[in-house]
């Protein structure tokens, strides 16, 4: 629990940016890789839920896994029961044509259901908005829920966003805002909770007007090297499961002071079909 608390504390720089977001009806939050824009958005969502006990928030993202991860992080950060939190958080994920979804707790998993009736959202957060510029399906859904009349927060990568679109153009490309509506722009310039190796890797992508964007680090350690595991595939699900377990064992040995890796390891797969094929063999191999 001490480790989780450490990861829930805002840096002074983040507190300053959160104050800017709080004061704006429409805001774009720019951040380099590792800047913590999703983490800051979660804090903003928690504020909205705490201020109004009836408030419902919508989180939009291309990826279902990311949306559900954000919901789990909200539960941890709020210190409330999972049901108490997810009852007030809806998600909008690709394919966007399916509309907003409710989040429901089923055992130890979160699952998605159709919303059913129209909901007036207190806050709408759009993640990776720089990838969704002019997305017709998302734009139609945001129009259906009257997003122009809600508080809006769009998250975007600092280098990718500013290279092709101005931040306010990103917001206006997705939501039909009144011309007089101001779009606040907050920029995170501090890379947080990352090892120096990861910060160095991220710096390669932080290009702004032909030069490296100026970022600082907060609490960065040298960190262990990133290890690639390369193996010849036989196409067997059991083989993938064994490789994953061996990789997890290596992490366990490397982080010997952590006696429990529950909720601390993510296995990233190419698609949902791969996940379902791997789930059974991996459960068996982990036993």
mmCIF file with all atom_site columns, C-alpha atoms in Angstrom, residues 7-23 27-32 34-50 57 59 66 69-70 73-74 77 123-127 152-156 184-193:
data_model
loop_
_atom_site.group_PDB
_atom_site.id
_atom_site.type_symbol
_atom_site.label_atom_id
_atom_site.label_alt_id
_atom_site.label_comp_id
_atom_site.label_asym_id
_atom_site.label_entity_id
_atom_site.label_seq_id
_atom_site.pdbx_PDB_ins_code
_atom_site.Cartn_x
_atom_site.Cartn_y
_atom_site.Cartn_z
_atom_site.occupancy
_atom_site.B_iso_or_equiv
_atom_site.pdbx_formal_charge
_atom_site.auth_seq_id
_atom_site.auth_comp_id
_atom_site.auth_asym_id
_atom_site.auth_atom_id
_atom_site.pdbx_PDB_model_num
ATOM 1  C CA . UNK A 1 7   ? 2.334   6.635  -7.121  1.00 0.00 ? 7   UNK A CA 1
ATOM 2  C CA . UNK A 1 8   ? -0.774  8.636  -6.201  1.00 0.00 ? 8   UNK A CA 1
ATOM 3  C CA . UNK A 1 9   ? 1.066   11.804 -5.154  1.00 0.00 ? 9   UNK A CA 1
ATOM 4  C CA . UNK A 1 10  ? 1.156   14.772 -7.501  1.00 0.00 ? 10  UNK A CA 1
ATOM 5  C CA . UNK A 1 11  ? 4.430   16.593 -8.043  1.00 0.00 ? 11  UNK A CA 1
ATOM 6  C CA . UNK A 1 12  ? 4.389   20.409 -7.531  1.00 0.00 ? 12  UNK A CA 1
ATOM 7  C CA . UNK A 1 13  ? 4.527   20.794 -11.327 1.00 0.00 ? 13  UNK A CA 1
ATOM 8  C CA . UNK A 1 14  ? 1.483   18.526 -11.757 1.00 0.00 ? 14  UNK A CA 1
ATOM 9  C CA . UNK A 1 15  ? -0.459  20.380 -9.039  1.00 0.00 ? 15  UNK A CA 1
ATOM 10 C CA . UNK A 1 16  ? 0.132   23.627 -10.899 1.00 0.00 ? 16  UNK A CA 1
ATOM 11 C CA . UNK A 1 17  ? -1.163  22.126 -14.159 1.00 0.00 ? 17  UNK A CA 1
ATOM 12 C CA . UNK A 1 18  ? -4.172  20.544 -12.423 1.00 0.00 ? 18  UNK A CA 1
ATOM 13 C CA . UNK A 1 19  ? -5.123  24.002 -11.168 1.00 0.00 ? 19  UNK A CA 1
ATOM 14 C CA . UNK A 1 20  ? -5.076  25.278 -14.772 1.00 0.00 ? 20  UNK A CA 1
ATOM 15 C CA . UNK A 1 21  ? -7.294  22.391 -15.939 1.00 0.00 ? 21  UNK A CA 1
ATOM 16 C CA . UNK A 1 22  ? -9.736  22.935 -13.077 1.00 0.00 ? 22  UNK A CA 1
ATOM 17 C CA . UNK A 1 23  ? -10.252 26.568 -14.064 1.00 0.00 ? 23  UNK A CA 1
ATOM 18 C CA . UNK A 1 27  ? -8.789  22.284 -21.976 1.00 0.00 ? 27  UNK A CA 1
ATOM 19 C CA . UNK A 1 28  ? -6.100  20.437 -23.907 1.00 0.00 ? 28  UNK A CA 1
ATOM 20 C CA . UNK A 1 29  ? -3.352  18.816 -21.819 1.00 0.00 ? 29  UNK A CA 1
ATOM 21 C CA . UNK A 1 30  ? -0.096  18.309 -23.710 1.00 0.00 ? 30  UNK A CA 1
ATOM 22 C CA . UNK A 1 31  ? 2.655   16.054 -22.410 1.00 0.00 ? 31  UNK A CA 1
ATOM 23 C CA . UNK A 1 32  ? 5.770   14.247 -23.605 1.00 0.00 ? 32  UNK A CA 1
ATOM 24 C CA . UNK A 1 34  ? 6.174   9.734  -19.450 1.00 0.00 ? 34  UNK A CA 1
ATOM 25 C CA . UNK A 1 35  ? 4.780   13.121 -18.468 1.00 0.00 ? 35  UNK A CA 1
ATOM 26 C CA . UNK A 1 36  ? 1.784   11.613 -16.681 1.00 0.00 ? 36  UNK A CA 1
ATOM 27 C CA . UNK A 1 37  ? -1.103  13.143 -18.632 1.00 0.00 ? 37  UNK A CA 1
ATOM 28 C CA . UNK A 1 38  ? -3.407  10.157 -18.025 1.00 0.00 ? 38  UNK A CA 1
ATOM 29 C CA . UNK A 1 39  ? -2.472  10.200 -14.321 1.00 0.00 ? 39  UNK A CA 1
ATOM 30 C CA . UNK A 1 40  ? -3.329  13.918 -14.129 1.00 0.00 ? 40  UNK A CA 1
ATOM 31 C CA . UNK A 1 41  ? -6.614  13.338 -15.983 1.00 0.00 ? 41  UNK A CA 1
ATOM 32 C CA . UNK A 1 42  ? -7.541  10.715 -13.373 1.00 0.00 ? 42  UNK A CA 1
ATOM 33 C CA . UNK A 1 43  ? -6.986  13.260 -10.609 1.00 0.00 ? 43  UNK A CA 1
ATOM 34 C CA . UNK A 1 44  ? -9.211  15.703 -12.510 1.00 0.00 ? 44  UNK A CA 1
ATOM 35 C CA . UNK A 1 45  ? -11.949 13.044 -12.847 1.00 0.00 ? 45  UNK A CA 1
ATOM 36 C CA . UNK A 1 46  ? -11.767 12.275 -9.115  1.00 0.00 ? 46  UNK A CA 1
ATOM 37 C CA . UNK A 1 47  ? -12.200 15.981 -8.329  1.00 0.00 ? 47  UNK A CA 1
ATOM 38 C CA . UNK A 1 48  ? -15.340 16.108 -10.476 1.00 0.00 ? 48  UNK A CA 1
ATOM 39 C CA . UNK A 1 49  ? -16.807 13.003 -8.817  1.00 0.00 ? 49  UNK A CA 1
ATOM 40 C CA . UNK A 1 50  ? -16.078 14.343 -5.331  1.00 0.00 ? 50  UNK A CA 1
ATOM 41 C CA . UNK A 1 57  ? -17.906 11.225 -16.223 1.00 0.00 ? 57  UNK A CA 1
ATOM 42 C CA . UNK A 1 59  ? -13.662 8.654  -20.646 1.00 0.00 ? 59  UNK A CA 1
ATOM 43 C CA . UNK A 1 66  ? -6.676  1.489  -21.553 1.00 0.00 ? 66  UNK A CA 1
ATOM 44 C CA . UNK A 1 69  ? -7.109  0.370  -16.763 1.00 0.00 ? 69  UNK A CA 1
ATOM 45 C CA . UNK A 1 70  ? -8.114  3.977  -16.076 1.00 0.00 ? 70  UNK A CA 1
ATOM 46 C CA . UNK A 1 73  ? -6.722  3.298  -11.329 1.00 0.00 ? 73  UNK A CA 1
ATOM 47 C CA . UNK A 1 74  ? -9.698  5.477  -10.345 1.00 0.00 ? 74  UNK A CA 1
ATOM 48 C CA . UNK A 1 77  ? -6.948  6.420  -6.145  1.00 0.00 ? 77  UNK A CA 1
ATOM 49 C CA . UNK A 1 123 ? -16.880 15.946 -17.642 1.00 0.00 ? 123 UNK A CA 1
ATOM 50 C CA . UNK A 1 124 ? -15.707 14.306 -20.874 1.00 0.00 ? 124 UNK A CA 1
ATOM 51 C CA . UNK A 1 125 ? -12.065 13.199 -21.178 1.00 0.00 ? 125 UNK A CA 1
ATOM 52 C CA . UNK A 1 126 ? -10.639 12.186 -24.572 1.00 0.00 ? 126 UNK A CA 1
ATOM 53 C CA . UNK A 1 127 ? -7.319  10.327 -24.461 1.00 0.00 ? 127 UNK A CA 1
ATOM 54 C CA . UNK A 1 152 ? -13.992 18.940 -21.758 1.00 0.00 ? 152 UNK A CA 1
ATOM 55 C CA . UNK A 1 153 ? -10.453 17.670 -21.256 1.00 0.00 ? 153 UNK A CA 1
ATOM 56 C CA . UNK A 1 154 ? -8.439  16.379 -24.233 1.00 0.00 ? 154 UNK A CA 1
ATOM 57 C CA . UNK A 1 155 ? -5.101  14.636 -23.746 1.00 0.00 ? 155 UNK A CA 1
ATOM 58 C CA . UNK A 1 156 ? -2.440  14.773 -26.455 1.00 0.00 ? 156 UNK A CA 1
ATOM 59 C CA . UNK A 1 184 ? -7.057  26.445 -22.442 1.00 0.00 ? 184 UNK A CA 1
ATOM 60 C CA . UNK A 1 185 ? -3.757  24.666 -23.107 1.00 0.00 ? 185 UNK A CA 1
ATOM 61 C CA . UNK A 1 186 ? -1.707  23.193 -20.274 1.00 0.00 ? 186 UNK A CA 1
ATOM 62 C CA . UNK A 1 187 ? 1.678   21.596 -20.973 1.00 0.00 ? 187 UNK A CA 1
ATOM 63 C CA . UNK A 1 188 ? 3.472   19.094 -18.762 1.00 0.00 ? 188 UNK A CA 1
ATOM 64 C CA . UNK A 1 189 ? 7.216   19.618 -19.221 1.00 0.00 ? 189 UNK A CA 1
ATOM 65 C CA . UNK A 1 190 ? 8.404   17.253 -16.503 1.00 0.00 ? 190 UNK A CA 1
ATOM 66 C CA . UNK A 1 191 ? 8.869   13.523 -17.102 1.00 0.00 ? 191 UNK A CA 1
ATOM 67 C CA . UNK A 1 192 ? 7.888   11.691 -13.925 1.00 0.00 ? 192 UNK A CA 1
ATOM 68 C CA . UNK A 1 193 ? 8.287   8.259  -12.350 1.00 0.00 ? 193 UNK A CA 1
#
